[in-house]
Amino acid sequence: MATATHAIVCRATRVIVSRHTSLDFARAAWRARAYPGGNTSRPLKRWASLHHIAPIAQALARAPNEDVA
């Protein structure tokens, strides 16, 4: 299994939404969720402003610690 190099992260909670094996795959996944029906001439969904792509190491370092609770 390939290791993840990039992740889509929620800006508000810093939770990792999805992991991807390359920046290209992460961008494709982000675009698929950001544009309704894949139509890039339409405005972005609100989801797009709330999520961004980050390297997996950075995403893991900033993710909330689930062991605290």
PDB file of C-alpha atoms in Angstrom:
ATOM      1  CA  MET A   1       0.000   0.000   0.000  1.00  0.00           C
ATOM      2  CA  ALA A   2       1.317   3.431  -0.901  1.00  0.00           C
ATOM      3  CA  THR A   3       1.934   5.898   1.888  1.00  0.00           C
ATOM      4  CA  ALA A   4       0.107   9.181   2.006  1.00  0.00           C
ATOM      5  CA  THR A   5       2.098  12.329   1.286  1.00  0.00           C
ATOM      6  CA  HIS A   6      -0.684  14.943   1.345  1.00  0.00           C
ATOM      7  CA  ALA A   7      -3.974  15.430   3.167  1.00  0.00           C
ATOM      8  CA  ILE A   8      -7.097  17.535   2.887  1.00  0.00           C
ATOM      9  CA  VAL A   9      -7.529  19.295   6.233  1.00  0.00           C
ATOM     10  CA  CYS A  10     -10.421  21.231   7.781  1.00  0.00           C
ATOM     11  CA  ARG A  11      -9.259  24.790   8.539  1.00  0.00           C
ATOM     12  CA  ALA A  12     -11.545  25.193  11.561  1.00  0.00           C
ATOM     13  CA  THR A  13     -10.893  21.943  13.423  1.00  0.00           C
ATOM     14  CA  ARG A  14      -7.597  20.843  11.789  1.00  0.00           C
ATOM     15  CA  VAL A  15      -9.023  17.353  11.369  1.00  0.00           C
ATOM     16  CA  ILE A  16      -7.639  15.335   8.452  1.00  0.00           C
ATOM     17  CA  VAL A  17     -10.547  14.733   6.064  1.00  0.00           C
ATOM     18  CA  SER A  18      -8.697  12.509   3.588  1.00  0.00           C
ATOM     19  CA  ARG A  19      -5.174  11.291   2.803  1.00  0.00           C
ATOM     20  CA  HIS A  20      -3.648  11.026  -0.675  1.00  0.00           C
ATOM     21  CA  THR A  21      -0.535   9.477  -2.201  1.00  0.00           C
ATOM     22  CA  SER A  22       0.419  12.576  -4.186  1.00  0.00           C
ATOM     23  CA  LEU A  23      -0.277  16.275  -4.461  1.00  0.00           C
ATOM     24  CA  ASP A  24      -2.002  15.661  -7.810  1.00  0.00           C
ATOM     25  CA  PHE A  25      -4.456  13.186  -6.266  1.00  0.00           C
ATOM     26  CA  ALA A  26      -5.116  15.553  -3.356  1.00  0.00           C
ATOM     27  CA  ARG A  27      -5.824  18.434  -5.743  1.00  0.00           C
ATOM     28  CA  ALA A  28      -8.148  16.262  -7.833  1.00  0.00           C
ATOM     29  CA  ALA A  29     -10.078  15.199  -4.727  1.00  0.00           C
ATOM     30  CA  TRP A  30     -10.299  18.803  -3.481  1.00  0.00           C
ATOM     31  CA  ARG A  31     -11.565  20.011  -6.865  1.00  0.00           C
ATOM     32  CA  ALA A  32     -14.139  17.214  -7.037  1.00  0.00           C
ATOM     33  CA  ARG A  33     -15.635  18.403  -3.735  1.00  0.00           C
ATOM     34  CA  ALA A  34     -15.133  22.133  -4.352  1.00  0.00           C
ATOM     35  CA  TYR A  35     -16.879  22.489  -7.706  1.00  0.00           C
ATOM     36  CA  PRO A  36     -20.517  21.400  -7.975  1.00  0.00           C
ATOM     37  CA  GLY A  37     -20.831  18.800 -10.732  1.00  0.00           C
ATOM     38  CA  GLY A  38     -17.227  19.381 -11.803  1.00  0.00           C
ATOM     39  CA  ASN A  39     -18.208  22.614 -13.545  1.00  0.00           C
ATOM     40  CA  THR A  40     -15.318  25.020 -12.921  1.00  0.00           C
ATOM     41  CA  SER A  41     -17.217  27.976 -14.387  1.00  0.00           C
ATOM     42  CA  ARG A  42     -19.550  27.938 -11.375  1.00  0.00           C
ATOM     43  CA  PRO A  43     -18.549  29.436  -8.022  1.00  0.00           C
ATOM     44  CA  LEU A  44     -16.801  27.307  -5.421  1.00  0.00           C
ATOM     45  CA  LYS A  45     -18.802  25.622  -2.673  1.00  0.00           C
ATOM     46  CA  ARG A  46     -18.399  26.878   0.897  1.00  0.00           C
ATOM     47  CA  TRP A  47     -16.637  23.569   1.609  1.00  0.00           C
ATOM     48  CA  ALA A  48     -13.681  24.785  -0.501  1.00  0.00           C
ATOM     49  CA  SER A  49     -12.990  27.760   1.749  1.00  0.00           C
ATOM     50  CA  LEU A  50     -13.087  25.540   4.840  1.00  0.00           C
ATOM     51  CA  HIS A  51     -10.590  22.920   3.615  1.00  0.00           C
ATOM     52  CA  HIS A  52      -7.039  23.049   2.283  1.00  0.00           C
ATOM     53  CA  ILE A  53      -4.278  20.679   1.167  1.00  0.00           C
ATOM     54  CA  ALA A  54      -1.272  20.185   3.432  1.00  0.00           C
ATOM     55  CA  PRO A  55       1.721  17.840   3.536  1.00  0.00           C
ATOM     56  CA  ILE A  56       0.888  14.821   5.701  1.00  0.00           C
ATOM     57  CA  ALA A  57       3.599  15.580   8.295  1.00  0.00           C
ATOM     58  CA  GLN A  58       2.264  19.100   8.804  1.00  0.00           C
ATOM     59  CA  ALA A  59      -1.326  17.849   8.985  1.00  0.00           C
ATOM     60  CA  LEU A  60      -0.440  15.214  11.583  1.00  0.00           C
ATOM     61  CA  ALA A  61       1.523  17.715  13.674  1.00  0.00           C
ATOM     62  CA  ARG A  62      -1.396  20.152  13.769  1.00  0.00           C
ATOM     63  CA  ALA A  63      -4.182  17.585  14.148  1.00  0.00           C
ATOM     64  CA  PRO A  64      -5.985  17.525  17.478  1.00  0.00           C
ATOM     65  CA  ASN A  65      -4.741  14.865  19.864  1.00  0.00           C
ATOM     66  CA  GLU A  66      -7.493  12.260  20.205  1.00  0.00           C
ATOM     67  CA  ASP A  67      -5.903  10.623  23.263  1.00  0.00           C
ATOM     68  CA  VAL A  68      -6.541  13.665  25.485  1.00  0.00           C
ATOM     69  CA  ALA A  69     -10.209  12.828  26.141  1.00  0.00           C
TER      70      ALA A  69
END
